[in-house]
Every structure is written in C-alpha cells, then in structure tokens.
Amino acid sequence: MIDLLVRGARLITADGPSLVDIHIDEGTFRAVLPTSDQPPEAATVIDANGALISAPFVEPHVHLDATLTAGEPRWNESGTLWEGIACWSERKPMLTRNDVRDRAEEVLRWYAANGTLHVRSHVDITDENLVALDALLEVRERVRDVITLQLVAFPQEGICSFPRGEELLEEAARRGVDVIGAIPHFEDTREDGVRSIDVAVDVAQRYGLRIDAHCDEIDDEQSRFIEVLATRAHRTGMRERVTASHTTAMGSYNAAYSYKLRRIVARAGINLVCNPLVNLHLQGRFDSYPKRRGLTQVKEMLAAGVNVAFGHDDIMDPWYPLGTANPVQVAHAGAHATQLMAPTEVAECFRMVTDRAAATLGLGDGYGIDTGRPASFVLLPATDPFDVIRRQVRPSHVVSHGALIATTPAAPTTLTWPGRDAEEVDFQRRRDVVL
Ligand code: FE2
C-alpha cells in the first residue's frame, strides 16, 4: 500500500494534456501514470476530478522581516520607496525576535494556504544586532518540513554607505544566509554602488552563496548598475546563481541602451525578478503626466532568452499596504503591467510564479512533478495556466512532501436570472483558449 494516490489529475506536458494518477510514498513521487481503473491501494486517496496538477508556486522575492508592519509607527503617506525606508528605519528599533518570527510565520502560513512552498525572503542586515536575521534563521528551521525558505542578506541602508555595512554583510554570511544581497542604487555615490557589488560578489564567492541584488529600483535612467552586476556574473562564472531584482529603471532606459543591455544580460545568464504589484505603486511618484510604469522590460527580456520571474515583494508593510501572499494575484497584475496578454503570454505569467521562479532559486531536481522528486504540488480546479490566471483560481489541494496541508472548497455563486432556473456561476469558459 502506498501513502497517497491522486486520481484523475490533468497534467500538461510538451505532448499536451492527459489524465494521470500520481503514486506517492514516503514524501516522494513514485509514479506518474495514465489514469487507471485499477489503481494501487493507498492510505489516502485524493480524487482530482480533472483538476490541473502543477508543481507548487514559488515566491522569488519577499521581505518577511517587514511584513505586517504597515502603519507602525506611521503610514507611508507619500507612497514613495524613500518614505517607506524612513518608516522602516523608525520601526526597526522596535523589532524583537518574537515579533519578527510571529509575523513571518503568519505570512508563510498564508503562502502555504495559497500553494506556495518555496520562498526567497530578503532580510535587512543593516542592524547592529541582526535581530531580524536571527529570527528568520530560526523560522527557516521551524518551517522546513513544509516550506523551503531561502534567506538573502539584504543591506537595506547600503553596504558602503552604512556604518560597518561590509562587516554586517560578512557576519550574515557567517550566520548562515543562503544568498547575498546588495542595493547599489541606494549607495551615496555611483562609485560606492559599483564597489558594493564587488563586495557582495566577493562575500558570495568566499562563502559559496548565490547573489540577489535589489538593482536600480529607481526611476532614474542614469541608474545602470545592472550592467555592472551582469558583467560580474559573466566574468566570475556565477551566471544563473545571480539575480537582479526590481530593475525598475529599465522602464526609463532609452531604446539604444535597452538594446545593448539585453545582450549583456542574456550573455550573463542571470535571472531577473519583476515585482509588479509593488513597483506599479511605488514608481512614477515623482512624475507628473505622462507617468512612467517603472518596471523591468519583461517582454523584451523574455524574448532575449532571459529568465524572468514575478515576485510579491511586500505584504502589508511600509512599502505596500495590501497583499495576501497569493502568487496568482501577482501573475494577474504582472500580465497587465507588462502587457503580456496574448494567450501564450498569459500562460507564461503562470510559469513566472512556478518554473521560472524555481529556476531563480536554483531548486533543480527538488522541484517538479516527476518520479523521484519531492511530492509537493497543487491541484487547481482549472483547465490550464491561462484559466488559472484569468479566474485567479486558488488551489483546491496543497500537498507538501506527500502531506496534504491545505484544502479550499469551491465557492460558486448562485444566480437567479430572468427566464432561467437558478444556476451556479463559476466563470468557467466554454472552450479552450490555450493549453
Ligand atoms: Fe524588494
């Protein structure tokens, strides 16, 4: 007898959709087979009823140390990144280990309920006492049976521009972060910005860690640290172990420079993370009209062969007051914000919160629906990724390492319409658009 059997799930591969049975034992996918009338005995059976099966959602960029602090001690009234940083620096002295741990775990439970089982969180290390870092290192252990949590040492107030910034970054590496961060556009001078990238690369290489830099999160067309980061990634051979997050200045680059930049980024093999919810709200705040979007050139970078993922970034914190830790909402907003609306492009937005985000985290064989891999997945009552994004479908079942951890029943609306019997409305489309 096996531990868990999933019957009749809709699996979409390069060969198209098919109905499959999934055999799971000891937390691992044992078999993925065409659905059968004679399945093996199982301790638990989930009837997928034709629901789409997908590898879990992946959050490539969030700030769990700041989450759920919106309005503490005051609200960000201007809506700028800069007032957000000021609010956060006022909140930071109030941080305690339990405060950070409880808020982070609350939001990780929201993530799990929404089917997100891999999360990369930045944690501010520009704090003499590294309170948030120690709290999140503890959280990483506490949640590891359910969620894989990667921690990025994020120097919110700079590496070169903050007292002992370099030492704090190194100390964070020593304490066990997974990824080294940077924030070159925030440093006092351009030279400090370039040097901060070199410091980050040096620490990452000495500790064998990845890099994920907040890069050019500003509406300044002169902010061009991504060319520095990509070139370092290329020349050191770190390549796909490097990620540039936000890259909002790209929304202001001229066409000639954008053309040159696409070649540099594609050659380097780095990942980009665009955070559409938050940067649509934060950017363009100093513009009158026309007002810029301030987002990564997602469509163009994808066309150039660059791996791009969508992140949530903030959830109820000084930079963004909304959010429910739902990656489908992020992908839905991203489709609009980056004008990815052709049917195949909408499907690509789904990949940007699943496969492409997984590649950003470097999950490798630890991710995906295949024999021998960890049995973590979601069932989505939908026909395909396009359908998931359009109707913003929530997973009916979330399974982590073979254990069912979340269920969400369907919630249809009953409509009474003139000339018709009362009927359930689920907003399902009546014909396939794209697989
Ligand atoms: Fe961020």
Tab-separated table of N, CA and C in Angstrom, residues 224-367:
chain	number	residue	atom	x	y	z
A	224	ARG	N	22.354	52.483	-13.700
A	224	ARG	CA	22.675	51.394	-14.621
A	224	ARG	C	23.564	50.349	-13.953
A	225	PHE	N	23.212	49.990	-12.707
A	225	PHE	CA	24.033	49.010	-12.001
A	225	PHE	C	23.814	47.598	-12.529
A	226	ILE	N	22.721	47.371	-13.254
A	226	ILE	CA	22.509	46.017	-13.771
A	226	ILE	C	23.615	45.626	-14.749
A	227	GLU	N	24.139	46.601	-15.495
A	227	GLU	CA	25.221	46.239	-16.422
A	227	GLU	C	26.463	45.805	-15.637
A	228	VAL	N	26.664	46.399	-14.459
A	228	VAL	CA	27.808	46.019	-13.614
A	228	VAL	C	27.579	44.618	-13.040
A	229	LEU	N	26.390	44.400	-12.485
A	229	LEU	CA	26.092	43.097	-11.877
A	229	LEU	C	26.165	41.969	-12.914
A	230	ALA	N	25.564	42.213	-14.086
A	230	ALA	CA	25.564	41.180	-15.135
A	230	ALA	C	26.989	40.894	-15.609
A	231	THR	N	27.782	41.919	-15.737
A	231	THR	CA	29.155	41.716	-16.209
A	231	THR	C	29.973	40.941	-15.179
A	232	ARG	N	29.775	41.246	-13.890
A	232	ARG	CA	30.472	40.468	-12.851
A	232	ARG	C	30.017	39.006	-12.889
A	233	ALA	N	28.725	38.800	-13.093
A	233	ALA	CA	28.202	37.421	-13.164
A	233	ALA	C	28.826	36.665	-14.324
A	234	HIS	N	28.993	37.365	-15.415
A	234	HIS	CA	29.588	36.758	-16.616
A	234	HIS	C	31.070	36.428	-16.382
A	235	ARG	N	31.800	37.404	-15.871
A	235	ARG	CA	33.257	37.230	-15.763
A	235	ARG	C	33.664	36.291	-14.636
A	236	THR	N	32.841	36.202	-13.572
A	236	THR	CA	33.173	35.276	-12.482
A	236	THR	C	32.649	33.872	-12.735
A	237	GLY	N	31.770	33.734	-13.741
A	237	GLY	CA	31.156	32.427	-13.994
A	237	GLY	C	30.011	32.124	-13.041
A	238	MET	N	29.571	33.102	-12.262
A	238	MET	CA	28.451	32.838	-11.332
A	238	MET	C	27.121	32.725	-12.068
A	239	ARG	N	26.981	33.390	-13.173
A	239	ARG	CA	25.875	33.264	-14.115
A	239	ARG	C	24.495	33.130	-13.442
A	240	GLU	N	23.857	31.962	-13.614
A	240	GLU	CA	22.473	31.821	-13.145
A	240	GLU	C	22.370	31.808	-11.621
A	241	ARG	N	23.502	31.846	-10.939
A	241	ARG	CA	23.461	31.967	-9.471
A	241	ARG	C	23.283	33.419	-9.033
A	242	VAL	N	23.144	34.303	-10.012
A	242	VAL	CA	22.977	35.739	-9.743
A	242	VAL	C	21.590	36.197	-10.210
A	243	THR	N	20.949	37.012	-9.381
A	243	THR	CA	19.629	37.575	-9.725
A	243	THR	C	19.647	39.084	-9.501
A	244	ALA	N	19.047	39.806	-10.439
A	244	ALA	CA	18.823	41.241	-10.274
A	244	ALA	C	17.336	41.453	-10.034
A	245	SER	N	16.986	41.990	-8.876
A	245	SER	CA	15.580	42.183	-8.519
A	245	SER	C	15.154	43.632	-8.728
A	246	HIS	N	13.898	43.791	-9.028
A	246	HIS	CA	13.232	45.087	-9.245
A	246	HIS	C	13.595	45.692	-10.603
A	247	THR	N	14.853	46.110	-10.807
A	247	THR	CA	15.319	46.676	-12.097
A	247	THR	C	14.286	47.610	-12.731
A	248	THR	N	13.737	48.508	-11.921
A	248	THR	CA	12.658	49.368	-12.418
A	248	THR	C	13.158	50.499	-13.316
A	249	ALA	N	14.445	50.870	-13.167
A	249	ALA	CA	14.981	51.926	-14.044
A	249	ALA	C	14.887	51.519	-15.511
A	250	MET	N	14.803	50.191	-15.745
A	250	MET	CA	14.646	49.705	-17.117
A	250	MET	C	13.430	50.315	-17.801
A	251	GLY	N	12.440	50.692	-17.010
A	251	GLY	CA	11.256	51.325	-17.578
A	251	GLY	C	11.535	52.715	-18.122
A	252	SER	N	12.741	53.239	-17.836
A	252	SER	CA	13.098	54.588	-18.285
A	252	SER	C	14.269	54.598	-19.260
A	253	TYR	N	14.880	53.444	-19.513
A	253	TYR	CA	16.042	53.417	-20.410
A	253	TYR	C	15.621	53.706	-21.853
A	254	ASN	N	16.506	54.395	-22.586
A	254	ASN	CA	16.207	54.650	-23.995
A	254	ASN	C	16.403	53.376	-24.826
A	255	ALA	N	15.908	53.405	-26.035
A	255	ALA	CA	15.871	52.196	-26.864
A	255	ALA	C	17.272	51.696	-27.211
A	256	ALA	N	18.194	52.632	-27.467
A	256	ALA	CA	19.546	52.219	-27.850
A	256	ALA	C	20.244	51.497	-26.701
A	257	TYR	N	20.118	52.071	-25.476
A	257	TYR	CA	20.755	51.425	-24.330
A	257	TYR	C	20.055	50.106	-24.001
A	258	SER	N	18.730	50.077	-24.118
A	258	SER	CA	17.981	48.842	-23.838
A	258	SER	C	18.462	47.708	-24.735
A	259	TYR	N	18.714	48.032	-25.986
A	259	TYR	CA	19.190	47.022	-26.945
A	259	TYR	C	20.538	46.465	-26.500
A	260	LYS	N	21.439	47.364	-26.139
A	260	LYS	CA	22.762	46.934	-25.674
A	260	LYS	C	22.640	46.090	-24.401
A	261	LEU	N	21.766	46.548	-23.480
A	261	LEU	CA	21.634	45.887	-22.184
A	261	LEU	C	21.101	44.461	-22.324
A	262	ARG	N	20.154	44.255	-23.222
A	262	ARG	CA	19.590	42.916	-23.397
A	262	ARG	C	20.682	41.915	-23.750
A	263	ARG	N	21.621	42.335	-24.572
A	263	ARG	CA	22.720	41.438	-24.933
A	263	ARG	C	23.581	41.105	-23.711
A	264	ILE	N	23.878	42.125	-22.913
A	264	ILE	CA	24.733	41.914	-21.732
A	264	ILE	C	24.052	40.981	-20.721
A	265	VAL	N	22.758	41.201	-20.488
A	265	VAL	CA	22.025	40.394	-19.501
A	265	VAL	C	21.864	38.961	-19.995
A	266	ALA	N	21.515	38.810	-21.281
A	266	ALA	CA	21.334	37.453	-21.823
A	266	ALA	C	22.655	36.682	-21.803
A	267	ARG	N	23.730	37.350	-22.166
A	267	ARG	CA	25.039	36.696	-22.184
A	267	ARG	C	25.440	36.219	-20.785
A	268	ALA	N	25.083	37.009	-19.763
A	268	ALA	CA	25.488	36.691	-18.388
A	268	ALA	C	24.701	35.525	-17.804
A	269	GLY	N	23.502	35.248	-18.359
A	269	GLY	CA	22.693	34.130	-17.852
A	269	GLY	C	22.057	34.395	-16.502
A	270	ILE	N	21.982	35.668	-16.082
A	270	ILE	CA	21.393	35.971	-14.774
A	270	ILE	C	19.869	35.944	-14.847
A	271	ASN	N	19.247	35.906	-13.664
A	271	ASN	CA	17.787	35.959	-13.552
A	271	ASN	C	17.351	37.380	-13.220
A	272	LEU	N	16.137	37.716	-13.636
A	272	LEU	CA	15.528	38.988	-13.241
A	272	LEU	C	14.250	38.695	-12.468
A	273	VAL	N	13.974	39.514	-11.450
A	273	VAL	CA	12.697	39.415	-10.743
A	273	VAL	C	11.998	40.764	-10.825
A	274	CYS	N	10.825	40.740	-11.417
A	274	CYS	CA	9.962	41.923	-11.527
A	274	CYS	C	8.879	41.816	-10.454
A	275	ASN	N	8.621	42.905	-9.754
A	275	ASN	CA	7.610	42.901	-8.686
A	275	ASN	C	6.481	43.868	-9.060
A	276	PRO	N	5.543	43.399	-9.884
A	276	PRO	CA	4.586	44.334	-10.499
A	276	PRO	C	3.657	45.028	-9.514
A	277	LEU	N	3.156	44.312	-8.497
A	277	LEU	CA	2.209	44.951	-7.571
A	277	LEU	C	2.859	46.151	-6.899
A	278	VAL	N	4.041	45.940	-6.377
A	278	VAL	CA	4.668	46.965	-5.546
A	278	VAL	C	5.270	48.083	-6.385
A	279	ASN	N	5.919	47.737	-7.497
A	279	ASN	CA	6.557	48.811	-8.256
A	279	ASN	C	5.583	49.614	-9.103
A	280	LEU	N	4.427	49.053	-9.450
A	280	LEU	CA	3.387	49.892	-10.070
A	280	LEU	C	2.949	50.972	-9.096
A	281	HIS	N	2.971	50.630	-7.823
A	281	HIS	CA	2.520	51.562	-6.776
A	281	HIS	C	3.631	52.540	-6.380
A	282	LEU	N	4.873	52.074	-6.277
A	282	LEU	CA	5.956	52.929	-5.774
A	282	LEU	C	6.571	53.833	-6.847
A	283	GLN	N	6.642	53.343	-8.072
A	283	GLN	CA	7.389	54.096	-9.094
A	283	GLN	C	6.508	55.184	-9.708
A	284	GLY	N	7.171	56.111	-10.378
A	284	GLY	CA	6.456	57.199	-11.036
A	284	GLY	C	5.920	58.238	-10.083
A	285	ARG	N	6.291	58.159	-8.810
A	285	ARG	CA	5.730	59.065	-7.799
A	285	ARG	C	6.262	60.492	-7.930
A	286	PHE	N	7.379	60.650	-8.620
A	286	PHE	CA	7.932	61.996	-8.800
A	286	PHE	C	7.575	62.557	-10.178
A	287	ASP	N	6.845	61.800	-10.969
A	287	ASP	CA	6.430	62.243	-12.302
A	287	ASP	C	5.132	63.035	-12.216
A	288	SER	N	4.967	64.001	-13.141
A	288	SER	CA	3.614	64.489	-13.388
A	288	SER	C	3.082	63.589	-14.506
A	289	TYR	N	2.372	64.114	-15.482
A	289	TYR	CA	1.944	63.268	-16.595
A	289	TYR	C	2.707	63.625	-17.858
A	290	PRO	N	3.096	62.680	-18.654
A	290	PRO	CA	2.852	61.235	-18.538
A	290	PRO	C	3.649	60.628	-17.385
A	291	LYS	N	3.057	59.615	-16.763
A	291	LYS	CA	3.627	58.961	-15.589
A	291	LYS	C	4.191	57.608	-15.999
A	292	ARG	N	5.436	57.359	-15.640
A	292	ARG	CA	6.077	56.088	-16.045
A	292	ARG	C	5.582	54.912	-15.209
A	293	ARG	N	5.666	53.706	-15.794
A	293	ARG	CA	5.309	52.493	-15.059
A	293	ARG	C	6.419	52.084	-14.100
A	294	GLY	N	7.682	52.219	-14.551
A	294	GLY	CA	8.785	51.823	-13.688
A	294	GLY	C	8.844	50.335	-13.443
A	295	LEU	N	8.939	49.556	-14.516
A	295	LEU	CA	9.028	48.095	-14.367
A	295	LEU	C	10.128	47.538	-15.278
A	296	THR	N	10.605	46.362	-14.928
A	296	THR	CA	11.511	45.595	-15.764
A	296	THR	C	10.931	45.465	-17.173
A	297	GLN	N	11.792	45.467	-18.182
A	297	GLN	CA	11.330	45.217	-19.561
A	297	GLN	C	11.101	43.708	-19.727
A	298	VAL	N	10.023	43.216	-19.153
A	298	VAL	CA	9.811	41.767	-19.054
A	298	VAL	C	9.653	41.124	-20.433
A	299	LYS	N	8.778	41.682	-21.239
A	299	LYS	CA	8.506	41.073	-22.551
A	299	LYS	C	9.788	40.999	-23.380
A	300	GLU	N	10.540	42.083	-23.385
A	300	GLU	CA	11.753	42.134	-24.210
A	300	GLU	C	12.833	41.202	-23.664
A	301	MET	N	12.949	41.135	-22.348
A	301	MET	CA	13.966	40.263	-21.748
A	301	MET	C	13.619	38.791	-21.971
A	302	LEU	N	12.339	38.447	-21.863
A	302	LEU	CA	11.937	37.064	-22.164
A	302	LEU	C	12.287	36.720	-23.609
A	303	ALA	N	12.007	37.658	-24.512
A	303	ALA	CA	12.291	37.415	-25.930
A	303	ALA	C	13.791	37.245	-26.175
A	304	ALA	N	14.597	37.886	-25.326
A	304	ALA	CA	16.052	37.777	-25.464
A	304	ALA	C	16.591	36.496	-24.820
A	305	GLY	N	15.691	35.702	-24.225
A	305	GLY	CA	16.115	34.428	-23.636
A	305	GLY	C	16.513	34.535	-22.171
A	306	VAL	N	16.144	35.638	-21.519
A	306	VAL	CA	16.486	35.840	-20.105
A	306	VAL	C	15.394	35.225	-19.227
A	307	ASN	N	15.805	34.577	-18.131
A	307	ASN	CA	14.819	34.043	-17.192
A	307	ASN	C	14.286	35.170	-16.309
A	308	VAL	N	12.976	35.381	-16.355
A	308	VAL	CA	12.341	36.427	-15.554
A	308	VAL	C	11.242	35.794	-14.702
A	309	ALA	N	11.173	36.205	-13.444
A	309	ALA	CA	10.114	35.723	-12.548
A	309	ALA	C	9.370	36.927	-11.977
A	310	PHE	N	8.135	36.648	-11.481
A	310	PHE	CA	7.347	37.681	-10.803
A	310	PHE	C	7.385	37.446	-9.293
A	311	GLY	N	7.611	38.514	-8.515
A	311	GLY	CA	7.594	38.408	-7.056
A	311	GLY	C	6.559	39.327	-6.444
A	312	HIS	N	6.198	39.037	-5.189
A	312	HIS	CA	5.217	39.847	-4.457
A	312	HIS	C	5.887	41.069	-3.829
A	313	ASP	N	7.112	40.847	-3.294
A	313	ASP	CA	7.947	41.883	-2.678
A	313	ASP	C	7.496	42.240	-1.267
A	314	ASP	N	6.367	42.895	-1.144
A	314	ASP	CA	5.934	43.366	0.176
A	314	ASP	C	4.505	42.911	0.449
A	315	ILE	N	4.216	42.650	1.716
A	315	ILE	CA	2.861	42.282	2.126
A	315	ILE	C	2.539	43.051	3.396
A	316	MET	N	1.713	44.053	3.278
A	316	MET	CA	1.287	44.883	4.408
A	316	MET	C	2.474	45.408	5.214
A	317	ASP	N	3.301	46.202	4.540
A	317	ASP	CA	4.468	46.776	5.212
A	317	ASP	C	4.636	48.235	4.794
A	318	PRO	N	5.728	48.914	5.176
A	318	PRO	CA	5.812	50.351	4.876
A	318	PRO	C	5.828	50.680	3.379
A	319	TRP	N	6.098	49.678	2.538
A	319	TRP	CA	6.186	49.945	1.106
A	319	TRP	C	4.915	49.579	0.350
A	320	TYR	N	4.064	48.756	0.964
A	320	TYR	CA	2.876	48.266	0.257
A	320	TYR	C	1.852	47.813	1.294
A	321	PRO	N	0.683	48.463	1.325
A	321	PRO	CA	-0.253	48.175	2.416
A	321	PRO	C	-1.153	46.963	2.172
A	322	LEU	N	-1.174	46.432	0.929
A	322	LEU	CA	-2.103	45.353	0.595
A	322	LEU	C	-1.376	44.008	0.563
A	323	GLY	N	-2.056	43.001	0.025
A	323	GLY	CA	-1.389	41.717	-0.197
A	323	GLY	C	-1.937	40.600	0.653
A	324	THR	N	-2.045	39.380	0.013
A	324	THR	CA	-2.493	38.185	0.728
A	324	THR	C	-1.563	37.010	0.460
A	325	ALA	N	-0.340	37.302	0.005
A	325	ALA	CA	0.644	36.247	-0.271
A	325	ALA	C	0.137	35.278	-1.339
A	326	ASN	N	-0.526	35.825	-2.341
A	326	ASN	CA	-1.109	34.994	-3.391
A	326	ASN	C	-0.381	35.229	-4.726
A	327	PRO	N	0.406	34.248	-5.187
A	327	PRO	CA	1.188	34.444	-6.409
A	327	PRO	C	0.335	34.558	-7.668
A	328	VAL	N	-0.870	34.006	-7.637
A	328	VAL	CA	-1.742	34.128	-8.816
A	328	VAL	C	-2.177	35.588	-8.990
A	329	GLN	N	-2.383	36.261	-7.880
A	329	GLN	CA	-2.711	37.693	-7.950
A	329	GLN	C	-1.531	38.474	-8.537
A	330	VAL	N	-0.320	38.101	-8.146
A	330	VAL	CA	0.884	38.754	-8.666
A	330	VAL	C	0.989	38.537	-10.176
A	331	ALA	N	0.768	37.293	-10.601
A	331	ALA	CA	0.866	36.982	-12.031
A	331	ALA	C	-0.211	37.720	-12.828
A	332	HIS	N	-1.406	37.828	-12.246
A	332	HIS	CA	-2.515	38.530	-12.897
A	332	HIS	C	-2.151	39.998	-13.090
A	333	ALA	N	-1.634	40.624	-12.037
A	333	ALA	CA	-1.212	42.028	-12.150
A	333	ALA	C	-0.056	42.161	-13.136
A	334	GLY	N	0.873	41.200	-13.078
A	334	GLY	CA	2.039	41.243	-13.962
A	334	GLY	C	1.652	41.161	-15.426
A	335	ALA	N	0.652	40.362	-15.739
A	335	ALA	CA	0.201	40.237	-17.130
A	335	ALA	C	-0.256	41.591	-17.660
A	336	HIS	N	-0.996	42.334	-16.816
A	336	HIS	CA	-1.451	43.671	-17.220
A	336	HIS	C	-0.286	44.652	-17.316
A	337	ALA	N	0.507	44.677	-16.242
A	337	ALA	CA	1.524	45.724	-16.107
A	337	ALA	C	2.597	45.618	-17.173
A	338	THR	N	2.901	44.386	-17.589
A	338	THR	CA	3.971	44.204	-18.570
A	338	THR	C	3.414	43.861	-19.951
A	339	GLN	N	2.099	43.996	-20.103
A	339	GLN	CA	1.424	43.782	-21.386
A	339	GLN	C	1.708	42.407	-21.974
A	340	LEU	N	1.632	41.398	-21.104
A	340	LEU	CA	1.757	40.002	-21.562
A	340	LEU	C	0.343	39.428	-21.641
A	341	MET	N	-0.347	39.703	-22.713
A	341	MET	CA	-1.761	39.358	-22.794
A	341	MET	C	-2.132	38.407	-23.937
A	342	ALA	N	-1.215	38.125	-24.856
A	342	ALA	CA	-1.508	37.067	-25.833
A	342	ALA	C	-1.675	35.761	-25.057
A	343	PRO	N	-2.484	34.820	-25.549
A	343	PRO	CA	-2.754	33.606	-24.756
A	343	PRO	C	-1.491	32.907	-24.263
A	344	THR	N	-0.497	32.772	-25.120
A	344	THR	CA	0.727	32.099	-24.675
A	344	THR	C	1.481	32.962	-23.652
A	345	GLU	N	1.313	34.278	-23.752
A	345	GLU	CA	1.990	35.159	-22.790
A	345	GLU	C	1.336	35.075	-21.412
A	346	VAL	N	0.010	34.953	-21.377
A	346	VAL	CA	-0.666	34.790	-20.085
A	346	VAL	C	-0.205	33.484	-19.430
A	347	ALA	N	-0.089	32.429	-20.249
A	347	ALA	CA	0.411	31.157	-19.727
A	347	ALA	C	1.844	31.322	-19.206
A	348	GLU	N	2.622	32.167	-19.879
A	348	GLU	CA	3.998	32.423	-19.442
A	348	GLU	C	4.009	33.099	-18.060
A	349	CYS	N	3.018	33.927	-17.801
A	349	CYS	CA	2.933	34.575	-16.476
A	349	CYS	C	2.772	33.534	-15.369
A	350	PHE	N	2.063	32.439	-15.669
A	350	PHE	CA	1.949	31.333	-14.704
A	350	PHE	C	3.318	30.719	-14.446
A	351	ARG	N	4.098	30.555	-15.513
A	351	ARG	CA	5.452	29.991	-15.352
A	351	ARG	C	6.338	30.920	-14.522
A	352	MET	N	6.038	32.202	-14.568
A	352	MET	CA	6.886	33.160	-13.839
A	352	MET	C	6.668	33.111	-12.335
A	353	VAL	N	5.610	32.441	-11.888
A	353	VAL	CA	5.437	32.211	-10.446
A	353	VAL	C	5.568	30.722	-10.112
A	354	THR	N	5.993	29.923	-11.105
A	354	THR	CA	6.261	28.490	-10.853
A	354	THR	C	7.671	28.153	-11.365
A	355	ASP	N	7.751	27.614	-12.589
A	355	ASP	CA	9.032	27.110	-13.107
A	355	ASP	C	10.142	28.152	-13.145
A	356	ARG	N	9.813	29.337	-13.641
A	356	ARG	CA	10.859	30.371	-13.784
A	356	ARG	C	11.330	30.873	-12.410
A	357	ALA	N	10.401	30.968	-11.473
A	357	ALA	CA	10.800	31.362	-10.113
A	357	ALA	C	11.636	30.251	-9.473
A	358	ALA	N	11.283	28.991	-9.765
A	358	ALA	CA	12.064	27.863	-9.228
A	358	ALA	C	13.490	27.892	-9.763
A	359	ALA	N	13.640	28.243	-11.046
A	359	ALA	CA	14.984	28.336	-11.633
A	359	ALA	C	15.773	29.468	-10.967
A	360	THR	N	15.094	30.561	-10.641
A	360	THR	CA	15.756	31.676	-9.959
A	360	THR	C	16.322	31.230	-8.610
A	361	LEU	N	15.550	30.410	-7.899
A	361	LEU	CA	16.014	29.914	-6.599
A	361	LEU	C	17.015	28.765	-6.742
A	362	GLY	N	17.149	28.237	-7.969
A	362	GLY	CA	18.076	27.123	-8.179
A	362	GLY	C	17.574	25.827	-7.564
A	363	LEU	N	16.253	25.574	-7.657
A	363	LEU	CA	15.695	24.402	-6.978
A	363	LEU	C	16.055	23.089	-7.664
A	364	GLY	N	16.342	23.120	-8.956
A	364	GLY	CA	16.814	21.928	-9.671
A	364	GLY	C	15.884	20.741	-9.512
A	365	ASP	N	16.436	19.568	-9.160
A	365	ASP	CA	15.639	18.343	-9.040
A	365	ASP	C	14.748	18.337	-7.802
A	366	GLY	N	14.838	19.367	-6.996
A	366	GLY	CA	13.971	19.451	-5.818
A	366	GLY	C	12.599	20.005	-6.148
A	367	TYR	N	12.327	20.187	-7.444
A	367	TYR	CA	11.085	20.840	-7.854
A	367	TYR	C	10.558	20.189	-9.123
